XYZ file of C-alpha atoms in Angstrom:
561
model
C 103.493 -95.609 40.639
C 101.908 -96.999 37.722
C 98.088 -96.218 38.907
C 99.660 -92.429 39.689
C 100.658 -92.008 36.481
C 97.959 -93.415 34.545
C 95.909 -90.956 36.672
C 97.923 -88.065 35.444
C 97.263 -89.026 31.641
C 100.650 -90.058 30.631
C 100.946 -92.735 27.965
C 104.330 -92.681 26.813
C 107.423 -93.021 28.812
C 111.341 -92.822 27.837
C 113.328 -94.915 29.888
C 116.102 -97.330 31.064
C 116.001 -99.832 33.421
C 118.582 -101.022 36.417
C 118.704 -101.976 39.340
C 117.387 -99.600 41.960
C 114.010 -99.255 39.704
C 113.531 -103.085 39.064
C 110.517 -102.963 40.833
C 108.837 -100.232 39.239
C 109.938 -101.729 35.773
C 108.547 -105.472 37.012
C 104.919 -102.995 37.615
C 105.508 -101.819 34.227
C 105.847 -105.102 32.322
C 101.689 -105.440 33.048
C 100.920 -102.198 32.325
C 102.658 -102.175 28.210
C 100.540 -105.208 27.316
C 97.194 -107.032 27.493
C 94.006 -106.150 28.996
C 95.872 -103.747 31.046
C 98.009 -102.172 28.604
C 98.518 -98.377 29.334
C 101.695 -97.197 28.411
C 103.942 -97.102 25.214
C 107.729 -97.534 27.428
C 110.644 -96.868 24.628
C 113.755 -97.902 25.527
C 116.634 -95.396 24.768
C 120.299 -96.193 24.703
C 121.567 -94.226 27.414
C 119.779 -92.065 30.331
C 120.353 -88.388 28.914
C 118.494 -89.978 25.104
C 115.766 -90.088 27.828
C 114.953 -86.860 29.138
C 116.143 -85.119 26.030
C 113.280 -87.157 24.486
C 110.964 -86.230 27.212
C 112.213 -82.900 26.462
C 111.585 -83.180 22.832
C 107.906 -84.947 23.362
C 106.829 -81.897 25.309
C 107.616 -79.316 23.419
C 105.472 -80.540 20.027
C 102.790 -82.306 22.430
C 102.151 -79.743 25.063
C 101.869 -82.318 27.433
C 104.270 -83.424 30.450
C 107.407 -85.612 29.221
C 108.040 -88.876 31.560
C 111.467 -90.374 31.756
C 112.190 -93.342 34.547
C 115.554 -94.462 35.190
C 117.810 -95.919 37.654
C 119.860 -94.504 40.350
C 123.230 -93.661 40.502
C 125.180 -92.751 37.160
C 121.346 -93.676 35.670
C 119.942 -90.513 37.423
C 123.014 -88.585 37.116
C 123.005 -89.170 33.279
C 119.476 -87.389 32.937
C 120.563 -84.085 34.621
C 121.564 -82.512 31.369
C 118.562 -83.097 29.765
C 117.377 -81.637 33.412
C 119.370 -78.293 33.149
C 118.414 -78.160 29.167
C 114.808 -77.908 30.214
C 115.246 -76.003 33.014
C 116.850 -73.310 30.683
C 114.066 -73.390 27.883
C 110.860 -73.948 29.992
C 110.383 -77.686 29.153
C 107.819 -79.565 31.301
C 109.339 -82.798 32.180
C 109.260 -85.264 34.859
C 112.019 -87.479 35.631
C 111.308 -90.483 38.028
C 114.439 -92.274 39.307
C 115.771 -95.547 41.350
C 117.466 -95.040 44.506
C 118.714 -97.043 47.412
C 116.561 -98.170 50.208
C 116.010 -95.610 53.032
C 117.323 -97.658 55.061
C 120.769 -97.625 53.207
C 120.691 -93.404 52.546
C 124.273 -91.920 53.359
C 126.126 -95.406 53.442
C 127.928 -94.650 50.069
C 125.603 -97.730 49.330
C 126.254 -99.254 45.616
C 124.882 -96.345 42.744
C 123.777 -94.056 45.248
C 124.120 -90.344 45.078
C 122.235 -87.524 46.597
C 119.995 -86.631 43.407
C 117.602 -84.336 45.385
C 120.627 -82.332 46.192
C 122.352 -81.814 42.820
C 119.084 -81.662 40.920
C 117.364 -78.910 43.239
C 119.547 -76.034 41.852
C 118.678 -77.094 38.378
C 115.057 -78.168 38.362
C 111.912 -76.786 39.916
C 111.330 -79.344 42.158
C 113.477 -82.354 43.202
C 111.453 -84.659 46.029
C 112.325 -87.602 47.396
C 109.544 -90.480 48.046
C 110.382 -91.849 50.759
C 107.105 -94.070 51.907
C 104.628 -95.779 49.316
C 101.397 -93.825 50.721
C 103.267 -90.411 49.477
C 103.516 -91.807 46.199
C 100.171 -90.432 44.254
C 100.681 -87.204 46.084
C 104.657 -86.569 45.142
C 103.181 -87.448 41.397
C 100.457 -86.041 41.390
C 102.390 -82.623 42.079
C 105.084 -83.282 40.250
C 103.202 -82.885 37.230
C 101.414 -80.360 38.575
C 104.346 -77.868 38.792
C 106.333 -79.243 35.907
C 103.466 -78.090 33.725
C 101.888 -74.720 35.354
C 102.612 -71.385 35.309
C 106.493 -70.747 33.324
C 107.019 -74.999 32.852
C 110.162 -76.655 34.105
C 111.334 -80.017 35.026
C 111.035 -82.283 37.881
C 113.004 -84.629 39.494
C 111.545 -88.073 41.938
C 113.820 -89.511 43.737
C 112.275 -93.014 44.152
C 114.164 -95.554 46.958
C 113.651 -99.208 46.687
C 111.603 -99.645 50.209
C 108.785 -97.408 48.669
C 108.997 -99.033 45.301
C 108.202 -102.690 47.036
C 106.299 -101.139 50.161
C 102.591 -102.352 49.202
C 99.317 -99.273 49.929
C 95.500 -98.828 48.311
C 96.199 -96.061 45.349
C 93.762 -93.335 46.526
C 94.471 -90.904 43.772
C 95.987 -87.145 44.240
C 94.855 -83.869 42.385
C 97.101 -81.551 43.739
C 95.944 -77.786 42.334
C 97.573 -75.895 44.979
C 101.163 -75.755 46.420
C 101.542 -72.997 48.942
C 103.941 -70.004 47.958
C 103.961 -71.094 44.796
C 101.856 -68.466 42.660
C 101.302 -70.668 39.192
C 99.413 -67.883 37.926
C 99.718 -64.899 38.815
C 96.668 -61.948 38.974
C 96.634 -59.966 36.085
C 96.731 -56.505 37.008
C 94.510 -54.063 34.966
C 96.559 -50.793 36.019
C 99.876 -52.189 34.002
C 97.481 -53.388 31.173
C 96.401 -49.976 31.273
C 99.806 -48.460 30.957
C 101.113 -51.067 28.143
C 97.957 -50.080 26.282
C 98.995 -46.052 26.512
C 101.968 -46.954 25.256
C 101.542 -49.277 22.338
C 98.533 -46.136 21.260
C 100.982 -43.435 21.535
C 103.327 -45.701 19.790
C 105.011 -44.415 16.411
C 107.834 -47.465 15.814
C 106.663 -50.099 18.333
C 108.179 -53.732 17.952
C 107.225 -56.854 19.428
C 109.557 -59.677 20.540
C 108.328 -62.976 20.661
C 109.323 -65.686 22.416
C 108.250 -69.765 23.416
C 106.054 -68.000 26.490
C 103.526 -67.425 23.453
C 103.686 -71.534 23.022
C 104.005 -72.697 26.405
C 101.175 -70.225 27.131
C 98.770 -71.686 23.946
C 98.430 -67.839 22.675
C 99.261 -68.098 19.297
C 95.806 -66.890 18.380
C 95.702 -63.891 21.164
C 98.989 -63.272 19.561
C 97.896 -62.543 15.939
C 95.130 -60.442 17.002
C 97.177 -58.211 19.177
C 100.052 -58.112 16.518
C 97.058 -57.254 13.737
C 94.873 -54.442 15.399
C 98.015 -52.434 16.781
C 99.841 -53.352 13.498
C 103.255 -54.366 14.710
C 105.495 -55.824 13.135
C 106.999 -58.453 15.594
C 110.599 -60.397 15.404
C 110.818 -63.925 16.914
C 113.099 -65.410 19.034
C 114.938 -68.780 18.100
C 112.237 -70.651 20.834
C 109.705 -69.054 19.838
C 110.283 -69.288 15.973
C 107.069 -71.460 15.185
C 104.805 -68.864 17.550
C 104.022 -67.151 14.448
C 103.447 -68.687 10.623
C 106.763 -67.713 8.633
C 105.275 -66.283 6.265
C 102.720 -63.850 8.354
C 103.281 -59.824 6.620
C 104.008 -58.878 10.271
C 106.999 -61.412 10.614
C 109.923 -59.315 10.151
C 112.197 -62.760 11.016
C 114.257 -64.146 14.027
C 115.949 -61.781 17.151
C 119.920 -62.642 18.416
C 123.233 -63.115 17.407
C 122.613 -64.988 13.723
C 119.497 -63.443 13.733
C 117.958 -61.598 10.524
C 119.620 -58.144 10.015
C 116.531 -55.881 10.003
C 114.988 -56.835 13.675
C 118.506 -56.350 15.279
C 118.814 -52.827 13.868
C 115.298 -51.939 14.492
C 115.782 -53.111 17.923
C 117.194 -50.020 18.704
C 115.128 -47.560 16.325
C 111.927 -48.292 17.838
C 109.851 -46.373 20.659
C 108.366 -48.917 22.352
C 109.512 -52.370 22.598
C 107.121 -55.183 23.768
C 108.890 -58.279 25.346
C 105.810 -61.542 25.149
C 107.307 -64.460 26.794
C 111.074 -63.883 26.150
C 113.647 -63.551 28.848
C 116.170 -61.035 26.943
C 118.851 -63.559 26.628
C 122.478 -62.640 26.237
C 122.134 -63.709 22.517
C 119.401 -61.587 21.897
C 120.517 -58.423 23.605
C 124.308 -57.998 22.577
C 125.870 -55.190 25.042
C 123.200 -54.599 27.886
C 124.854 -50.803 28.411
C 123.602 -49.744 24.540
C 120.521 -52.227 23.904
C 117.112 -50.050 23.210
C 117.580 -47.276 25.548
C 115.861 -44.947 23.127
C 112.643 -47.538 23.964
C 109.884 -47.432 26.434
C 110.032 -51.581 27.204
C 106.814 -53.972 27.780
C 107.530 -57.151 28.983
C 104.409 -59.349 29.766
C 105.882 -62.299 31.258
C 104.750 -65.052 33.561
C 107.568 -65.097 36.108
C 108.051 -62.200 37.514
C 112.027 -62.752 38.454
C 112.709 -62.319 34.785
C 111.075 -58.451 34.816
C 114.050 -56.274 35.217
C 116.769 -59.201 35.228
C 118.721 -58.038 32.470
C 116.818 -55.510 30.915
C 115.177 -52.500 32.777
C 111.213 -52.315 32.517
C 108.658 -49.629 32.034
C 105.749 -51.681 32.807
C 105.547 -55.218 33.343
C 102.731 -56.797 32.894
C 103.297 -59.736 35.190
C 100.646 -63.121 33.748
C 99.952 -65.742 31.652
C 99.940 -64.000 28.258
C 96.792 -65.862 27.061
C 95.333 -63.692 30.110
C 97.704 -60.563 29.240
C 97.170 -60.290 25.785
C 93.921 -60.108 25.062
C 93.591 -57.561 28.077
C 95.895 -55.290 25.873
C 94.171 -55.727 22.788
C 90.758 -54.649 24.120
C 92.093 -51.168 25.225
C 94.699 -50.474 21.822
C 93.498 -48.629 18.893
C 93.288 -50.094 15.677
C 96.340 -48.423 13.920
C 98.324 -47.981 10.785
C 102.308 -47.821 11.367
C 103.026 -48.969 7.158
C 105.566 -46.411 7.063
C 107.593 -47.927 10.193
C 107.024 -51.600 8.521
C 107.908 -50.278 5.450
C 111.613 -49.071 6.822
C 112.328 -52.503 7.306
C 112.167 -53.600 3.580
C 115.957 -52.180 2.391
C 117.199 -54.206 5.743
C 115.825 -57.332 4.584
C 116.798 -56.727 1.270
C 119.914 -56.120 2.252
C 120.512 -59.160 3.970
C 118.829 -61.375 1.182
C 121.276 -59.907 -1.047
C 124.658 -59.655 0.636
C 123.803 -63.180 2.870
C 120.629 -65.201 2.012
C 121.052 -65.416 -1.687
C 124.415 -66.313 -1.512
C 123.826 -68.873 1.306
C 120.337 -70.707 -0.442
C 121.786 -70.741 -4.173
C 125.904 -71.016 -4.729
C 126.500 -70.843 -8.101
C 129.375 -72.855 -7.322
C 131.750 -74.857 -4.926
C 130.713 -77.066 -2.416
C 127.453 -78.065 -0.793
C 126.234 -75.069 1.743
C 124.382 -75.962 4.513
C 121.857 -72.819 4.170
C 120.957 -74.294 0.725
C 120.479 -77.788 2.281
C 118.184 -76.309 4.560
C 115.816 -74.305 2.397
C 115.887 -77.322 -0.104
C 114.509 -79.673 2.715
C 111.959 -76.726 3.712
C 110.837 -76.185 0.376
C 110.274 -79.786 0.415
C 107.956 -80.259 3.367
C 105.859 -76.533 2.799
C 106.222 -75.350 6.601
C 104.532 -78.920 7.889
C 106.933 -80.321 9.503
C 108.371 -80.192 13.195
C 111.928 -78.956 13.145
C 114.434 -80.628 15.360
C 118.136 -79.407 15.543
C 121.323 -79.894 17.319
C 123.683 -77.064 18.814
C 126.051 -75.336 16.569
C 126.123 -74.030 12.682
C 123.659 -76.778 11.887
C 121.250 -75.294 14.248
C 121.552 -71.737 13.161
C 121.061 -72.399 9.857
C 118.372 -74.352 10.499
C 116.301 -71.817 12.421
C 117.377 -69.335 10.013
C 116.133 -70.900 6.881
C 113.423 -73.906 7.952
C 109.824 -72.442 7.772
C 106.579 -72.753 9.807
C 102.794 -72.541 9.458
C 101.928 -74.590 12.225
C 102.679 -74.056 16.306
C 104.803 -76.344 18.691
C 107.212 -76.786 15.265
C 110.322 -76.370 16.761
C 112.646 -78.514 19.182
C 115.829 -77.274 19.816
C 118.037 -76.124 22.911
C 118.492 -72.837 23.339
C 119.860 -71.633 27.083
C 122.307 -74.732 27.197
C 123.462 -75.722 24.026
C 123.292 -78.877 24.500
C 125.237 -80.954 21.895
C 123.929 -84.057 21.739
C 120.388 -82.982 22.162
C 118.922 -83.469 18.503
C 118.926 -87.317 17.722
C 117.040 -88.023 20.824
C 114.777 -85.097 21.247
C 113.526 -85.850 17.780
C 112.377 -89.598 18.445
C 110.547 -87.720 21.588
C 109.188 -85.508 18.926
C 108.387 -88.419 16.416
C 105.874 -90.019 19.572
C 104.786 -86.262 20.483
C 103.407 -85.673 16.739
C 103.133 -88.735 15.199
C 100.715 -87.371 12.312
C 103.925 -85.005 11.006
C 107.466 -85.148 9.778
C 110.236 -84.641 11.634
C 113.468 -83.026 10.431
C 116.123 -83.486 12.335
C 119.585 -81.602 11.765
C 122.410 -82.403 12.921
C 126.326 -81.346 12.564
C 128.996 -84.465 12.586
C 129.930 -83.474 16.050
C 126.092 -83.540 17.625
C 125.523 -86.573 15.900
C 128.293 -88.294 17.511
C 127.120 -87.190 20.747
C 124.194 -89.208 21.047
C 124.613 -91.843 18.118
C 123.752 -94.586 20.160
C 120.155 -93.266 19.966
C 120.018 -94.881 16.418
C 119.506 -98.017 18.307
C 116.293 -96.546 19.452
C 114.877 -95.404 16.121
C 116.118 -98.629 14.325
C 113.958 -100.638 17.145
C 111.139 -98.260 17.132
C 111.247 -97.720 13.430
C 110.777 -93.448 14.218
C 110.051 -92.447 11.098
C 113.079 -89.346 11.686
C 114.752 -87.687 8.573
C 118.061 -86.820 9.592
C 119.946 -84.758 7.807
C 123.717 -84.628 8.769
C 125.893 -81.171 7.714
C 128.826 -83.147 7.618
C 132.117 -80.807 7.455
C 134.696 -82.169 9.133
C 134.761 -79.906 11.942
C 133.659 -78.866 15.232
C 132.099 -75.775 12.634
C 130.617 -72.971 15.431
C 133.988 -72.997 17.276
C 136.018 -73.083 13.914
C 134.214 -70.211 13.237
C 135.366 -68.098 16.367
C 138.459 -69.460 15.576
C 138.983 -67.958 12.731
C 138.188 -65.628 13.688
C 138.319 -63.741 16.699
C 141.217 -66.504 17.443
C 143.880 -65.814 14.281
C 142.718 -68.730 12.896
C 143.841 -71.027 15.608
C 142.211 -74.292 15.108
C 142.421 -75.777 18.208
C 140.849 -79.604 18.510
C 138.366 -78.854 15.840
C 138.820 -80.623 13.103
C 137.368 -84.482 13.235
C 138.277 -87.547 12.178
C 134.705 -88.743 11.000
C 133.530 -92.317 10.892
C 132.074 -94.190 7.575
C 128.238 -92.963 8.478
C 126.887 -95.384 5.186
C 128.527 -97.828 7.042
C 126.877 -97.037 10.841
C 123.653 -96.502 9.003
C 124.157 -99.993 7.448
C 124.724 -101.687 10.827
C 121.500 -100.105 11.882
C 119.374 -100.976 8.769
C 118.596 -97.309 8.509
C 118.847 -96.022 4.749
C 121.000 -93.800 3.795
C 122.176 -91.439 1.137
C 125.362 -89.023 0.961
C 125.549 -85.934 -1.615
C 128.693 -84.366 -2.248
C 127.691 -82.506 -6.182
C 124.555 -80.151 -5.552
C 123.260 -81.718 -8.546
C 122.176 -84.710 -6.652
C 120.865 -82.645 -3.771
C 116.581 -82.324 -4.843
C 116.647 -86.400 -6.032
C 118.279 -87.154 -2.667
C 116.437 -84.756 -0.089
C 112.779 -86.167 -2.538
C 114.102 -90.045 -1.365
C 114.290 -88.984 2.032
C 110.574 -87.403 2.153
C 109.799 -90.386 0.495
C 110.564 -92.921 2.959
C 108.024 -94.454 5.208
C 110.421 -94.933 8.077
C 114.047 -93.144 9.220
C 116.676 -91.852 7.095
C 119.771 -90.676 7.200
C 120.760 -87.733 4.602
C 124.539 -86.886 5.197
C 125.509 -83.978 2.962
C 129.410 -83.299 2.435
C 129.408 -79.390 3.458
C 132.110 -76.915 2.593
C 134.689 -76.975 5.564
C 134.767 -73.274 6.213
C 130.856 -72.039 5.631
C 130.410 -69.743 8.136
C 126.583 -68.371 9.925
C 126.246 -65.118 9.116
C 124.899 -62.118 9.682
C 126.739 -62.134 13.504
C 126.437 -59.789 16.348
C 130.023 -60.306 17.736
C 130.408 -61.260 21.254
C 129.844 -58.348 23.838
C 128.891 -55.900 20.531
C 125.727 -54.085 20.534
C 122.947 -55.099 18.354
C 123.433 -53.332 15.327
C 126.803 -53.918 15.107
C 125.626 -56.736 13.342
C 128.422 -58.035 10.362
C 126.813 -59.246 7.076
C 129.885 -60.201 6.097
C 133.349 -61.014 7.501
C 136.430 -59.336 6.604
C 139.560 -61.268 6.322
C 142.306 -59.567 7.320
């Protein structure tokens, strides 16, 4: 196992050991030291830290994330990290204990069928069975967790093949039949995209993580430049694009900037790059751009026509796809369509942004948090989030210049997800900083992970929107729920005191006028912090698309009745 994955270029590996993967642990212990020293192995604190650091090591490395872990509760702890990446396209491999062959379907101690329950929610699960199908099962493993759309993997490792002793003859698997990685491009529907975009008055572009996982950022720009469109993001694909580019007109969905969502259904022709027209995106299906012609260059074709109806589909990688376009549009001038955007976003920086960045008064905001800690690192950092209000603030006011800048979970909403996926991101990027927000429920989710960055020393600025609640559901609460708040306030812990018993330093602000000498301190520091910042209870993400409203329905304010 060791030789297989040293052949497949991996160098870093998340895990936790037990029982049923002693032996490939015992191989390990040469191969982290000495002469022979190959891989950096860092020890989480509990099997789902692991693949959500795999997870978050992917997505700012482009490479394949490697998590190895036992069998048993150990394998079953990884399979949300599994579904997570499943959902957002993560490529990551997890490698896990099991019983002997010998022992399969006993009810032997820890063992569970993981190939079963992980082949729904991974794109391949594989069981080795026999040591000589070892550097094979690896070596395509990471060949489909990292072509065509990415996903994860699953190895279900028994003990006899762990111990059973072969020659390595090493594997380059290129090929597995039926599955297309890459599919043709064909130069009719580039044709027919192209007619479009030229005959084009208000065309938009959506862009989404395919632009990343694809490495088109560049093809990107010079499609978005020549046709001159402006282009809205999605929360995945937020760092495709530099945040301040003139054809940025901001982020797609539900807490999304105001101006895309309306002009989502003003334009003619709406181009779809490597999004999947999520739920949060869309709003009501029955009312969502049916005035537009829709282009969705994709590279899975069971997302064309899923939830949104095509016109053409241009079906391949779009480092292949967009180029092809950009040769056959005209070089055009649509100011006057860019232009109607401007009262939109002023708009929204008036009735919502300026409100949300600089209070005049009351407590700490989380938006201004945010844009103080951006302002701070000038778009270089990575951003790394948790699920809730922490993480839509986050995307909505943390800026880019750089690709890969973004870690967060997107189709799951996986609380829990942050803490670890940023130490994945800290070994992923280890030239840049990592921001990591968090709300005081996600924290508490994985907190154990801080035994990981206090023995790794991840040099992780966490910044904790602490406000006493549960804040995304106390938001629906009050109010599409009469203000029902139902199990959402918490009972927090003393955090100066966990960060204490973790040597990790540590600074709270509860008076905004402490906020820039507190967030400088934290930049400052050569290893983690922890920045907990006492939010106002009831700050709620706006604008919203309500649940099940169309797009530009959009609230930039909520009414109290």
């Amino acid at each position: 196992m060791m030789m297989a994955l040293k052949h497949e270029g991996v160098k870093t590996i998340f895990g936790y050991p037990g029982g049923a993967i002693m032996p490939v642990y015992d191989a390990l212990f040469d191969y982290t030291r000495g002469a022979k020293k190959a891989f950096n192995h860092i020890l989480v604190r509990h099997e789902q830290g692991a693949a959500h650091a795999a997870e978050g090591f992917a997505r700012v490395s482009g490479e394949v994330g490697v998590c190895l872990v036992t069998s048993g509760p150990g394998a079953t702890n990884t399979l949300t990290g599994v579904a997570d990446a499943m959902m957002d396209s993560t490529p990551i491999v997890v490698i896990a204990g099991q019983v002997g062959v010998g022992a399969l379907g006993t009810d032997a101690f820890q063992e569970v069928d993981l190939v079963g329950v992980a082949q729904p929610i991974s794109k391949w699960s594989y069981q080795i069975r026999h040591a000589n199908d070892i550097a094979w099962a690896v070596s395509r493993a990471f060949y489909i967790a990292r072509s065509g759309r990415p996903g994860p993997v699953v190895l279900d490792f028994p003990k006899n093949a762990q111990t059973e002793m072969v020659d390595f003859v090493p594997s380059n698997v290129d090929l597995v039949r039926s599955y297309v990685a890459y599919p043709k491009l064909n130069e009719t529907a580039v044709e027919q995209a192209a007619e479009l975009i030229n005959n084009a008055q208000r065309p938009l572009a959506l862009v989404g993580q395919g632009v990343e996982l694809g490495h088109a950022q560049q093809e990107l720009l010079a499609f978005l430049e020549k046709g001159d469109i402006p282009a809205a993001r999605t929360m995945l694909g937020l760092s495709a694009m530099p945040s301040n580019h003139p054809l940025n007109m901001g982020m797609l969905g539900m807490h999304g900037n105001y101006a895309p969502n309306i002009k989502e259904q003003e334009c003619d022709v709406l181009i779809a790059i490597g999004m999947r027209f999520s739920d949060r995106v869309t709003g009501n299906l029955n009312t969502y751009a049916k005035q537009a012609k829709v282009i969705h260059l994709d590279i899975d074709e069971s997302e064309i026509d899923k939830n949104v109806k095509t016109d053409v589909a241009v079906i391949a990688d779009c480092k292949v796809s967009l180029p092809a376009i950009t040769r056959l549009i005209r070089v055009a001038n649509h100011q006057q369509w860019r232009d109607s955007f401007k009262p939109l976003m002023e708009k929204e920086r008036v009735k919502v942004i300026e409100p949300a960045i600089h209070p005049k008064e009351g407590p700490l905001l989380m938006g201004e948090v945010v844009n103080k800690v951006a302002e701070a690192t000038k778009g270089e950092a990575v951003l790394v989030t948790d699920v809730g209000q922490n993480q839509l603030f986050a995307t909505r006011y943390f800026k880019f210049l750089h690709n890969r800048s973004i870690c967060t979970s997107g189709g799951l909403g996986t609380m829990g997800y942050g803490m670890p996926a940023a130490i994945g991101a800290s070994f992923g990027a280890p030239e840049r900083t990592i921001c990591c927000f968090m709300g005081d429920g996600g924290f508490q989710m994985c907190i154990q992970e801080l035994g990981t960055i206090m023995e790794q020393q991840a040099p992780i600025k966490m910044i904790l929107l602490n406000n006493n609640y549960l804040g995304n559901v106390r938001q629906w609460q009050d109010m599409f729920w009469n203000k029902r708040k139902s199990f959402t306030r918490m009972m927090n812990p003393s955090y100066q005191h966990i960060a204490q018993g973790y040597g990790i330093p540590y600074e709270v602000v509860i008076d905004r006028a402490n906020l820039d000498e507190a967030v400088e301190k934290m930049m400052e520091a050569k290893g983690p912090f922890i920045l907990e910042c006492a939010i106002r209870e009831d700050d709620d993400v706006l604008p919203m698309t309500p649940p099940g409203l169309n797009v530009d329905d959009m609230m930039l304010e909520i009414h109290n009745n």
